[in-house]
Amino acid sequence: MEERKKETRRRGEVLEEAILRAAWEELAEKDYAHLTMESVATRAGTNKAVLYRRWDNKSELVMAALRRHLPKITNEVPDTGSLRGDVYAFLHARVEPMRTINVQAIRGLMMDPRVWRTIAAFMPQIFQKRPENKLMAIMMSIMKNAELRGEISLEKLSPRIIALPLDLLQCEIITKQEPVSDTAITEIVDDIFMPLIHASQQQ
């Protein structure tokens, strides 16, 4: 009886928020394969029927939870005072939201195309190569700021070199299927990108 009264008090947005929070917490604690509608319902203090009235299956529920709780990525252009610092900060901001999900969950999510597309949407256009790509626009702003500081001459840099940090980040995400580490970002910037920049400037 008490449970029924509790359920009656939570309706609409309040109940939906409780369910989405429960799904997010389940995802943080276990892999995607072991997350079930029943486990989410139990954590939310409701029953499976309530979940199925709102979402047809687990993937739809998880996508809704990701949209609600996955941290948003800022599109601000970093301004650390150096090209190296700006590129590092830019790459770090791209992957920080994924660190809120455990590794096994990420691997399971990547096996479900519908859910992975939702995750990718929080890394705006990271998998696109078009000139109007927002991330490439930010990279160009970073490079132009470096040129204004006298660090580089843009005319000596090819589009491929400018896009390289994003290409390597994409490769890291797809091949490792886990949050990209600070060490990996440092290697992309310090061991690959910056040496290429310095070499190009000496030509």
XYZ file of N, CA, C and O in Angstrom:
812
model
N 0.839 -1.202 0.000
C 0.000 0.000 0.000
C 0.877 1.256 0.000
O 0.632 2.202 -0.733
N 1.917 1.208 0.871
C 2.828 2.345 0.957
C 3.515 2.593 -0.376
O 3.701 3.725 -0.806
N 3.898 1.478 -1.052
C 4.575 1.601 -2.354
C 3.645 2.219 -3.382
O 4.050 3.017 -4.212
N 2.359 1.880 -3.302
C 1.393 2.431 -4.242
C 1.233 3.925 -4.058
O 1.178 4.692 -5.009
N 1.213 4.375 -2.781
C 1.096 5.802 -2.503
C 2.330 6.539 -3.022
O 2.238 7.611 -3.592
N 3.492 5.902 -2.821
C 4.740 6.511 -3.287
C 4.721 6.683 -4.795
O 5.119 7.694 -5.337
N 4.210 5.658 -5.493
C 4.160 5.702 -6.938
C 3.180 6.777 -7.412
O 3.407 7.451 -8.401
N 2.088 6.938 -6.655
C 1.079 7.922 -7.024
C 1.638 9.340 -6.922
O 1.317 10.206 -7.720
N 2.500 9.556 -5.938
C 3.054 10.888 -5.751
C 4.046 11.268 -6.855
O 4.245 12.434 -7.127
N 4.677 10.283 -7.454
C 5.688 10.572 -8.484
C 5.086 10.318 -9.864
O 4.894 9.185 -10.286
N 4.828 11.399 -10.557
C 4.256 11.279 -11.891
C 4.970 12.228 -12.834
O 5.732 13.084 -12.417
N 4.698 12.070 -14.113
C 5.205 12.988 -15.106
C 6.709 13.152 -15.065
O 7.463 12.182 -15.029
N 7.146 14.397 -15.053
C 8.566 14.707 -15.132
C 9.335 14.214 -13.909
O 10.503 13.827 -14.020
N 8.711 14.235 -12.742
C 9.386 13.782 -11.525
C 9.732 12.302 -11.633
O 10.858 11.878 -11.332
N 8.762 11.495 -12.056
C 8.989 10.057 -12.211
C 9.993 9.792 -13.327
O 10.893 8.959 -13.188
N 9.874 10.511 -14.432
C 10.793 10.310 -15.551
C 12.229 10.645 -15.145
O 13.168 9.923 -15.493
N 12.403 11.714 -14.395
C 13.740 12.081 -13.938
C 14.324 11.004 -13.030
O 15.515 10.687 -13.105
N 13.488 10.426 -12.159
C 13.950 9.364 -11.265
C 14.409 8.149 -12.066
O 15.412 7.515 -11.744
N 13.673 7.826 -13.124
C 14.020 6.676 -13.960
C 15.306 6.940 -14.734
O 16.195 6.080 -14.802
N 15.417 8.117 -15.325
C 16.617 8.442 -16.098
C 17.844 8.525 -15.196
O 18.942 8.126 -15.599
N 17.674 9.032 -13.996
C 18.779 9.060 -13.036
C 19.185 7.635 -12.670
O 20.382 7.320 -12.581
N 18.207 6.768 -12.474
C 18.495 5.371 -12.142
C 19.235 4.679 -13.287
O 20.194 3.934 -13.065
N 18.816 4.948 -14.522
C 19.486 4.355 -15.688
C 20.922 4.844 -15.789
O 21.846 4.073 -16.092
N 21.138 6.124 -15.527
C 22.487 6.700 -15.569
C 23.375 6.073 -14.489
O 24.530 5.731 -14.737
N 22.834 5.893 -13.298
C 23.601 5.289 -12.207
C 23.903 3.821 -12.487
O 24.995 3.333 -12.176
N 22.940 3.113 -13.071
C 23.182 1.719 -13.453
C 24.314 1.636 -14.472
O 25.180 0.759 -14.397
N 24.299 2.551 -15.431
C 25.323 2.559 -16.480
C 26.697 2.858 -15.895
O 27.712 2.359 -16.384
N 26.732 3.676 -14.851
C 28.002 4.024 -14.230
C 28.593 2.856 -13.442
O 29.794 2.788 -13.223
N 27.735 1.924 -13.036
C 28.182 0.838 -12.160
C 28.396 -0.495 -12.866
O 29.135 -1.342 -12.364
N 27.748 -0.703 -13.994
C 27.848 -2.010 -14.636
C 27.965 -1.860 -16.146
O 27.790 -0.770 -16.681
N 28.280 -2.941 -16.844
C 28.385 -2.837 -18.295
C 26.994 -2.818 -18.917
O 26.004 -3.210 -18.293
N 26.950 -2.367 -20.152
C 25.677 -2.177 -20.847
C 24.879 -3.471 -20.962
O 23.660 -3.478 -20.835
N 25.580 -4.580 -21.160
C 24.902 -5.870 -21.345
C 24.129 -6.292 -20.100
O 23.090 -6.953 -20.202
N 24.639 -5.907 -18.917
C 23.992 -6.326 -17.681
C 22.989 -5.301 -17.150
O 22.343 -5.547 -16.131
N 22.893 -4.169 -17.816
C 21.852 -3.206 -17.451
C 20.534 -3.692 -18.028
O 20.445 -4.009 -19.214
N 19.511 -3.795 -17.198
C 18.209 -4.276 -17.669
C 17.112 -3.286 -17.283
O 17.294 -2.446 -16.385
N 15.996 -3.410 -17.955
C 14.849 -2.565 -17.613
C 14.434 -2.839 -16.168
O 14.050 -1.933 -15.430
N 14.532 -4.098 -15.743
C 14.153 -4.469 -14.382
C 15.099 -3.847 -13.353
O 14.642 -3.344 -12.315
N 16.404 -3.863 -13.654
C 17.355 -3.294 -12.693
C 17.165 -1.782 -12.562
O 17.292 -1.223 -11.475
N 16.857 -1.130 -13.673
C 16.601 0.314 -13.627
C 15.321 0.594 -12.844
O 15.269 1.506 -12.014
N 14.287 -0.201 -13.097
C 13.015 -0.016 -12.395
C 13.189 -0.188 -10.894
O 12.665 0.593 -10.093
N 13.946 -1.207 -10.514
C 14.183 -1.460 -9.087
C 14.909 -0.283 -8.442
O 14.537 0.185 -7.361
N 15.936 0.228 -9.112
C 16.696 1.357 -8.558
C 15.813 2.606 -8.467
O 15.962 3.407 -7.535
N 14.922 2.781 -9.439
C 14.051 3.962 -9.460
C 12.859 3.818 -8.528
O 12.098 4.780 -8.329
N 12.667 2.622 -7.944
C 11.539 2.414 -7.050
C 10.219 2.337 -7.773
O 9.181 2.779 -7.256
N 10.228 1.750 -8.975
C 8.991 1.602 -9.742
C 8.975 0.198 -10.349
O 9.644 -0.699 -9.837
N 8.214 -0.016 -11.399
C 8.180 -1.337 -12.015
C 8.412 -1.237 -13.521
O 8.329 -0.154 -14.103
N 8.713 -2.375 -14.141
C 9.073 -2.390 -15.559
C 7.972 -1.830 -16.442
O 8.253 -1.200 -17.463
N 6.728 -2.069 -16.080
C 5.612 -1.618 -16.912
C 5.653 -0.103 -17.095
O 5.347 0.421 -18.169
N 6.047 0.613 -16.034
C 6.138 2.077 -16.108
C 7.195 2.482 -17.125
O 7.013 3.417 -17.914
N 8.317 1.766 -17.136
C 9.391 2.068 -18.081
C 8.948 1.806 -19.507
O 9.184 2.617 -20.409
N 8.289 0.666 -19.721
C 7.891 0.299 -21.079
C 6.787 1.192 -21.633
O 6.580 1.244 -22.838
N 6.087 1.902 -20.767
C 5.094 2.865 -21.257
C 5.772 4.093 -21.860
O 5.167 4.816 -22.656
N 7.026 4.329 -21.478
C 7.755 5.504 -21.958
C 8.804 5.166 -23.020
O 9.054 5.962 -23.915
N 9.452 4.009 -22.879
C 10.516 3.612 -23.813
C 10.282 2.176 -24.257
O 9.991 1.306 -23.437
N 10.437 1.918 -25.545
C 10.144 0.591 -26.091
C 11.161 -0.464 -25.677
O 10.833 -1.651 -25.608
N 12.393 -0.056 -25.429
C 13.433 -1.037 -25.107
C 14.568 -0.366 -24.331
O 14.551 0.849 -24.092
N 15.534 -1.181 -23.963
C 16.660 -0.692 -23.156
C 17.470 0.378 -23.870
O 17.882 1.361 -23.252
N 17.709 0.194 -25.161
C 18.543 1.160 -25.881
C 17.886 2.536 -25.901
O 18.566 3.558 -25.748
N 16.568 2.604 -26.067
C 15.876 3.895 -26.053
C 15.971 4.555 -24.676
O 16.166 5.770 -24.570
N 15.856 3.751 -23.626
C 15.968 4.277 -22.268
C 17.372 4.818 -22.021
O 17.547 5.922 -21.483
N 18.379 4.054 -22.429
C 19.760 4.484 -22.219
C 20.067 5.741 -23.019
O 20.736 6.656 -22.531
N 19.568 5.826 -24.255
C 19.779 7.032 -25.053
C 19.170 8.250 -24.369
O 19.760 9.331 -24.356
N 17.989 8.066 -23.795
C 17.334 9.178 -23.086
C 18.154 9.583 -21.861
O 18.305 10.773 -21.567
N 18.707 8.597 -21.156
C 19.526 8.887 -19.979
C 20.813 9.607 -20.374
O 21.261 10.532 -19.682
N 21.414 9.199 -21.496
C 22.625 9.854 -21.974
C 22.350 11.304 -22.358
O 23.127 12.206 -22.044
N 21.240 11.516 -23.059
C 20.891 12.883 -23.458
C 20.663 13.765 -22.231
O 20.994 14.955 -22.242
N 20.112 13.180 -21.177
C 19.812 13.964 -19.973
C 21.054 14.207 -19.111
O 21.240 15.304 -18.567
N 21.914 13.210 -18.976
C 22.962 13.297 -17.962
C 24.400 13.333 -18.477
O 25.299 13.679 -17.704
N 24.636 12.983 -19.744
C 26.005 13.058 -20.241
C 26.423 14.527 -20.305
O 25.731 15.334 -20.922
N 27.527 14.893 -19.666
C 27.950 16.301 -19.671
C 28.125 16.827 -21.091
O 28.622 16.134 -21.973
N 27.708 18.056 -21.311
C 27.838 18.671 -22.620
C 29.269 19.165 -22.838
O 29.956 19.551 -21.904
N 29.691 19.123 -24.081
C 31.031 19.583 -24.434
C 30.968 21.054 -24.830
O 30.118 21.462 -25.610
N 31.873 21.824 -24.281
C 31.941 23.236 -24.649
C 32.612 23.409 -26.009
O 33.519 22.657 -26.349
N 32.145 24.364 -26.775
C 32.754 24.667 -28.068
C 33.577 25.954 -28.006
O 33.876 26.554 -29.026
N 33.929 26.357 -26.804
C 34.749 27.557 -26.655
C 36.167 27.283 -27.159
O 36.686 26.174 -27.040
N 36.777 28.308 -27.729
C 38.157 28.189 -28.206
C 39.087 28.385 -27.018
O 39.049 29.431 -26.369
N 39.933 27.402 -26.702
C 40.853 27.551 -25.563
C 41.804 28.718 -25.780
O 42.177 29.031 -26.912
N 42.218 29.344 -24.696
C 43.169 30.450 -24.783
C 44.138 30.332 -23.612
O 44.043 31.064 -22.638
N 45.073 29.387 -23.716
C 46.027 29.140 -22.638
C 47.289 29.972 -22.779
O 48.116 29.999 -21.876
N 47.454 30.598 -23.950
C 48.653 31.390 -24.184
C 49.692 30.700 -25.029
O 50.725 31.289 -25.362
N 49.441 29.435 -25.396
C 50.385 28.717 -26.261
C 49.626 27.743 -27.151
O 48.536 27.265 -26.785
N 50.189 27.452 -28.308
C 49.564 26.496 -29.220
C 49.470 25.137 -28.568
O 48.429 24.477 -28.629
N 50.536 24.700 -27.943
C 50.552 23.389 -27.293
C 49.448 23.299 -26.240
O 48.692 22.333 -26.176
N 49.350 24.305 -25.397
C 48.340 24.316 -24.347
C 46.929 24.350 -24.895
O 46.031 23.677 -24.377
N 46.712 25.130 -25.957
C 45.379 25.233 -26.544
C 44.924 23.912 -27.154
O 43.780 23.494 -26.974
N 45.815 23.243 -27.888
C 45.451 21.978 -28.532
C 45.196 20.906 -27.480
O 44.246 20.134 -27.568
N 46.025 20.866 -26.447
C 45.820 19.891 -25.371
C 44.467 20.123 -24.692
O 43.689 19.188 -24.486
N 44.172 21.371 -24.345
C 42.904 21.694 -23.682
C 41.721 21.354 -24.572
O 40.690 20.856 -24.098
N 41.857 21.599 -25.865
C 40.791 21.318 -26.826
C 40.494 19.825 -26.896
O 39.332 19.394 -26.818
N 41.536 19.002 -27.026
C 41.340 17.549 -27.107
C 40.798 16.994 -25.794
O 39.908 16.133 -25.787
N 41.307 17.502 -24.690
C 40.859 17.034 -23.383
C 39.365 17.294 -23.197
O 38.629 16.436 -22.683
N 38.907 18.457 -23.618
C 37.484 18.793 -23.481
C 36.601 17.897 -24.331
O 35.445 17.650 -23.993
N 37.137 17.385 -25.463
C 36.345 16.523 -26.330
C 35.975 15.209 -25.657
O 34.921 14.647 -25.920
N 36.874 14.684 -24.836
C 36.684 13.331 -24.306
C 36.272 13.302 -22.836
O 35.903 12.243 -22.327
N 36.313 14.434 -22.165
C 36.003 14.460 -20.737
C 34.633 13.862 -20.396
O 34.510 13.104 -19.417
N 33.570 14.156 -21.171
C 32.264 13.571 -20.829
C 32.253 12.050 -20.809
O 31.537 11.443 -20.009
N 33.045 11.409 -21.662
C 33.047 9.944 -21.713
C 33.630 9.333 -20.444
O 33.401 8.154 -20.151
N 34.368 10.112 -19.674
C 34.995 9.584 -18.465
C 33.993 9.373 -17.343
O 34.340 8.817 -16.295
N 32.771 9.831 -17.540
C 31.732 9.614 -16.537
C 31.094 8.236 -16.693
O 30.257 7.851 -15.883
N 31.467 7.499 -17.748
C 30.922 6.167 -17.998
C 32.051 5.155 -17.856
O 33.154 5.385 -18.339
N 31.785 4.011 -17.194
C 32.865 3.048 -17.006
C 33.237 2.367 -18.323
O 32.457 2.315 -19.267
N 34.446 1.828 -18.366
C 35.013 1.293 -19.604
C 34.160 0.184 -20.199
O 33.890 0.160 -21.404
N 33.723 -0.765 -19.374
C 32.937 -1.881 -19.892
C 31.610 -1.404 -20.474
O 31.126 -1.938 -21.470
N 31.039 -0.388 -19.849
C 29.784 0.164 -20.365
C 30.005 0.804 -21.724
O 29.194 0.649 -22.645
N 31.118 1.531 -21.884
C 31.418 2.175 -23.163
C 31.556 1.135 -24.265
O 31.028 1.293 -25.371
N 32.264 0.054 -23.981
C 32.442 -0.990 -24.987
C 31.110 -1.609 -25.388
O 30.874 -1.913 -26.550
N 30.240 -1.800 -24.411
C 28.921 -2.336 -24.727
C 28.089 -1.352 -25.526
O 27.390 -1.733 -26.470
N 28.173 -0.075 -25.166
C 27.431 0.961 -25.874
C 27.861 1.062 -27.330
O 27.043 1.272 -28.226
N 29.166 0.912 -27.574
C 29.675 1.015 -28.940
C 29.215 -0.136 -29.820
O 29.246 -0.051 -31.046
N 28.765 -1.227 -29.194
C 28.255 -2.367 -29.956
C 26.800 -2.152 -30.374
O 26.280 -2.881 -31.215
N 26.159 -1.159 -29.770
C 24.771 -0.837 -30.123
C 24.799 0.455 -30.942
O 24.975 1.541 -30.380
N 24.669 0.384 -32.271
C 24.798 1.570 -33.133
C 23.885 2.719 -32.741
O 24.274 3.879 -32.818
N 22.670 2.414 -32.296
C 21.736 3.481 -31.956
C 22.227 4.277 -30.752
O 22.142 5.513 -30.718
N 22.769 3.576 -29.776
C 23.269 4.253 -28.583
C 24.573 4.982 -28.891
O 24.790 6.111 -28.448
N 25.460 4.358 -29.669
C 26.741 4.988 -29.983
C 26.545 6.288 -30.744
O 27.269 7.252 -30.547
N 25.528 6.334 -31.615
C 25.271 7.576 -32.346
C 24.891 8.699 -31.384
O 25.220 9.861 -31.611
N 24.189 8.347 -30.300
C 23.828 9.352 -29.312
C 25.069 9.874 -28.599
O 25.219 11.075 -28.375
N 25.987 8.969 -28.254
C 27.227 9.392 -27.612
C 28.028 10.282 -28.549
O 28.548 11.330 -28.157
N 28.133 9.869 -29.803
C 28.910 10.644 -30.777
C 28.338 12.042 -30.961
O 29.063 12.995 -31.238
N 27.012 12.170 -30.780
C 26.377 13.478 -30.947
C 26.863 14.477 -29.894
O 26.778 15.682 -30.084
N 27.382 13.962 -28.770
C 27.890 14.853 -27.729
C 29.341 15.243 -27.988
O 29.926 15.997 -27.223
N 29.917 14.710 -29.069
C 31.245 15.122 -29.511
C 31.050 15.718 -30.891
O 31.319 15.076 -31.897
N 30.509 16.921 -30.990
C 29.977 17.468 -32.240
C 30.876 17.260 -33.447
O 32.006 17.715 -33.494
N 30.361 16.520 -34.422
C 30.992 16.353 -35.730
C 32.407 15.786 -35.671
O 33.183 15.945 -36.597
N 32.752 15.094 -34.585
C 34.117 14.591 -34.485
C 34.427 13.563 -35.565
O 35.571 13.348 -35.934
N 33.381 12.942 -36.089
C 33.619 11.925 -37.106
C 33.362 12.436 -38.516
O 33.223 11.669 -39.448
N 33.279 13.747 -38.680
C 33.037 14.322 -39.995
C 34.293 15.015 -40.517
O 35.093 15.511 -39.752
N 34.430 15.035 -41.825
C 35.631 15.607 -42.435
C 35.350 16.864 -43.243
O 36.224 17.401 -43.893
N 34.144 17.345 -43.224
C 33.803 18.474 -44.073
C 34.480 19.752 -43.603
O 34.744 19.924 -42.407
N 34.743 20.661 -44.527
C 35.403 21.923 -44.154
C 34.623 22.713 -43.115
O 35.207 23.444 -42.329
N 33.278 22.568 -43.119
C 32.477 23.355 -42.186
C 32.356 22.686 -40.816
O 31.643 23.167 -39.939
N 33.048 21.577 -40.636
C 33.081 20.881 -39.363
C 33.365 21.879 -38.231
O 34.333 22.629 -38.271
N 32.522 21.883 -37.200
C 32.676 22.833 -36.101
C 34.004 22.649 -35.383
O 34.631 23.619 -34.951
N 34.420 21.393 -35.220
C 35.677 21.155 -34.528
C 36.864 21.667 -35.333
O 37.829 22.196 -34.767
N 36.793 21.501 -36.647
C 37.868 22.030 -37.485
C 37.881 23.559 -37.444
O 38.942 24.180 -37.514
N 36.707 24.157 -37.307
C 36.635 25.619 -37.195
C 37.337 26.074 -35.915
O 38.042 27.085 -35.902
N 37.143 25.312 -34.837
C 37.814 25.652 -33.587
C 39.319 25.453 -33.725
O 40.119 26.278 -33.259
N 39.717 24.353 -34.381
C 41.144 24.118 -34.607
C 41.766 25.267 -35.399
O 42.864 25.726 -35.093
N 41.050 25.755 -36.401
C 41.560 26.866 -37.199
C 41.689 28.125 -36.352
O 42.644 28.897 -36.501
N 40.736 28.342 -35.446
C 40.825 29.506 -34.553
C 42.038 29.380 -33.642
O 42.742 30.374 -33.384
N 42.297 28.174 -33.164
C 43.475 27.930 -32.327
C 44.744 28.248 -33.107
O 45.666 28.903 -32.597
N 44.787 27.789 -34.365
C 45.976 28.006 -35.185
C 46.164 29.493 -35.509
O 47.286 30.007 -35.512
N 45.052 30.179 -35.777
C 45.144 31.614 -36.076
C 45.619 32.399 -34.858
O 46.394 33.354 -34.996
N 45.157 31.992 -33.675
C 45.624 32.658 -32.455
C 47.120 32.436 -32.267
O 47.844 33.344 -31.835
N 47.571 31.207 -32.586
C 49.005 30.907 -32.481
C 49.805 31.755 -33.465
O 50.910 32.207 -33.159
N 49.233 31.979 -34.643
C 49.906 32.808 -35.635
C 49.997 34.253 -35.142
O 51.035 34.914 -35.305
N 48.932 34.744 -34.530
C 48.942 36.112 -33.994
C 49.979 36.272 -32.886
O 50.552 37.355 -32.712
N 50.227 35.186 -32.152
C 51.239 35.234 -31.101
C 52.652 35.066 -31.657
O 53.634 35.143 -30.916
N 52.748 34.785 -32.960
C 54.043 34.613 -33.577
C 54.628 33.222 -33.446
O 55.806 33.000 -33.727
N 53.790 32.254 -33.057
C 54.280 30.890 -32.871
C 54.422 30.136 -34.190
O 55.296 29.285 -34.337
N 53.535 30.421 -35.142
C 53.531 29.681 -36.399
C 53.214 30.605 -37.561
O 52.747 31.738 -37.373
N 53.463 30.068 -38.767
C 52.998 30.703 -39.994
C 52.018 29.724 -40.628
O 52.398 28.620 -41.040
N 50.765 30.112 -40.689
C 49.726 29.202 -41.169
C 49.949 28.756 -42.609
O 49.597 27.636 -42.977
N 50.530 29.599 -43.427
C 50.700 29.247 -44.831
C 51.655 28.061 -45.016
O 51.670 27.429 -46.062
N 52.425 27.749 -43.990
C 53.344 26.616 -44.069
C 52.708 25.306 -43.604
O 53.355 24.259 -43.631
N 51.443 25.378 -43.171
C 50.770 24.190 -42.639
C 49.701 23.678 -43.592
O 48.865 24.453 -44.056
N 49.706 22.395 -43.855
C 48.686 21.790 -44.713
C 47.430 21.509 -43.889
O 47.506 21.334 -42.663
N 46.264 21.434 -44.531
C 45.028 21.085 -43.815
C 45.148 19.745 -43.102
O 44.560 19.551 -42.032
N 45.905 18.815 -43.667
C 46.055 17.494 -43.050
C 46.766 17.596 -41.695
O 46.394 16.918 -40.742
N 47.793 18.443 -41.629
C 48.503 18.608 -40.355
C 47.604 19.268 -39.322
O 47.565 18.865 -38.154
N 46.845 20.267 -39.740
C 45.949 20.966 -38.808
C 44.882 20.011 -38.264
O 44.511 20.071 -37.093
N 44.409 19.108 -39.114
C 43.356 18.176 -38.702
C 43.898 16.975 -37.935
O 43.127 16.212 -37.347
N 45.204 16.804 -37.913
C 45.799 15.593 -37.343
C 45.402 15.305 -35.895
O 45.087 14.147 -35.572
N 45.390 16.273 -34.989
C 44.989 15.946 -33.608
C 43.595 15.335 -33.517
O 43.380 14.380 -32.763
N 42.650 15.864 -34.294
C 41.296 15.314 -34.280
C 41.260 13.921 -34.899
O 40.550 13.033 -34.420
N 42.023 13.714 -35.972
C 42.070 12.399 -36.605
C 42.628 11.355 -35.639
O 42.110 10.238 -35.540
N 43.678 11.720 -34.923
C 44.289 10.784 -33.980
C 43.377 10.527 -32.783
O 43.317 9.401 -32.266
N 42.653 11.551 -32.348
C 41.708 11.373 -31.252
C 40.591 10.423 -31.666
O 40.197 9.534 -30.904
N 40.083 10.601 -32.873
C 39.044 9.719 -33.392
C 39.535 8.278 -33.425
O 38.833 7.350 -33.006
N 40.743 8.080 -33.909
C 41.324 6.739 -33.986
C 41.447 6.126 -32.599
O 41.140 4.939 -32.398
N 41.868 6.918 -31.645
C 42.033 6.431 -30.267
C 40.701 5.978 -29.681
O 40.600 4.927 -29.039
N 39.652 6.760 -29.919
C 38.326 6.436 -29.385
C 37.804 5.143 -30.000
O 37.297 4.257 -29.310
N 37.928 5.010 -31.316
C 37.372 3.857 -32.015
C 38.139 2.577 -31.702
O 37.547 1.518 -31.476
N 39.466 2.654 -31.680
C 40.264 1.442 -31.500
C 40.332 0.980 -30.047
O 40.302 -0.220 -29.770
N 40.401 1.928 -29.101
C 40.517 1.546 -27.694
C 39.162 1.283 -27.050
O 39.074 0.542 -26.070
N 38.112 1.935 -27.531
C 36.767 1.779 -26.975
C 36.744 2.039 -25.466
O 36.151 1.301 -24.684
N 37.407 3.091 -25.078
C 37.433 3.497 -23.681
C 37.793 4.978 -23.625
O 38.246 5.538 -24.622
N 37.551 5.626 -22.467
C 37.910 7.040 -22.380
C 39.375 7.256 -22.715
O 40.241 6.509 -22.262
N 39.655 8.263 -23.517
C 41.032 8.552 -23.906
C 41.767 9.131 -22.698
O 41.305 10.069 -22.064
N 42.925 8.558 -22.389
C 43.676 8.971 -21.208
C 44.412 10.289 -21.445
O 44.667 10.688 -22.588
N 44.781 10.938 -20.339
C 45.586 12.157 -20.434
C 46.938 11.846 -21.076
O 47.492 12.671 -21.804
N 47.455 10.656 -20.806
C 48.731 10.250 -21.394
C 48.632 10.183 -22.911
O 49.531 10.648 -23.630
N 47.539 9.605 -23.406
C 47.347 9.497 -24.856
C 47.239 10.882 -25.492
O 47.793 11.127 -26.569
N 46.508 11.779 -24.837
C 46.371 13.142 -25.365
C 47.731 13.841 -25.389
O 48.076 14.514 -26.366
N 48.496 13.661 -24.322
C 49.834 14.252 -24.268
C 50.711 13.726 -25.398
O 51.449 14.485 -26.034
N 50.633 12.425 -25.664
C 51.429 11.835 -26.744
C 51.014 12.373 -28.107
O 51.860 12.651 -28.962
N 49.698 12.532 -28.318
C 49.214 13.084 -29.580
C 49.773 14.486 -29.801
O 50.235 14.833 -30.892
N 49.743 15.281 -28.730
C 50.173 16.679 -28.848
C 51.698 16.806 -28.873
O 52.262 17.438 -29.780
N 52.365 16.199 -27.895
C 53.805 16.433 -27.715
C 54.699 15.556 -28.594
O 55.784 15.992 -28.996
N 54.256 14.328 -28.863
C 55.116 13.406 -29.616
C 54.846 13.421 -31.121
O 55.700 12.991 -31.896
N 53.649 13.895 -31.509
C 53.291 13.827 -32.931
C 53.000 15.204 -33.516
O 53.658 15.650 -34.463
N 52.013 15.895 -32.931
C 51.555 17.149 -33.534
C 52.586 18.270 -33.459
O 52.945 18.872 -34.484
N 53.072 18.563 -32.261
C 53.991 19.682 -32.122
C 55.305 19.480 -32.883
O 55.806 20.430 -33.509
N 55.891 18.268 -32.901
C 57.089 18.068 -33.738
C 56.833 18.341 -35.213
O 57.686 18.908 -35.918
N 55.626 17.956 -35.706
C 55.282 18.245 -37.101
C 55.156 19.753 -37.340
O 55.581 20.271 -38.376
N 54.559 20.429 -36.377
C 54.429 21.887 -36.477
C 55.800 22.540 -36.565
O 56.067 23.369 -37.432
N 56.689 22.148 -35.669
C 58.031 22.735 -35.641
C 58.787 22.437 -36.923
O 59.475 23.313 -37.480
N 58.657 21.209 -37.438
C 59.350 20.829 -38.661
C 58.834 21.634 -39.853
O 59.605 22.069 -40.721
N 57.509 21.832 -39.886
C 56.920 22.564 -41.015
C 57.358 24.032 -41.022
O 57.478 24.649 -42.083
N 57.580 24.586 -39.844
C 57.947 25.994 -39.748
C 59.388 26.244 -40.197
O 59.761 27.375 -40.526
N 60.186 25.190 -40.242
C 61.593 25.327 -40.616
C 61.820 25.157 -42.124
O 62.948 25.322 -42.608
N 60.765 24.811 -42.834
C 60.897 24.589 -44.272
C 61.015 25.908 -45.022
O 60.457 26.904 -44.631
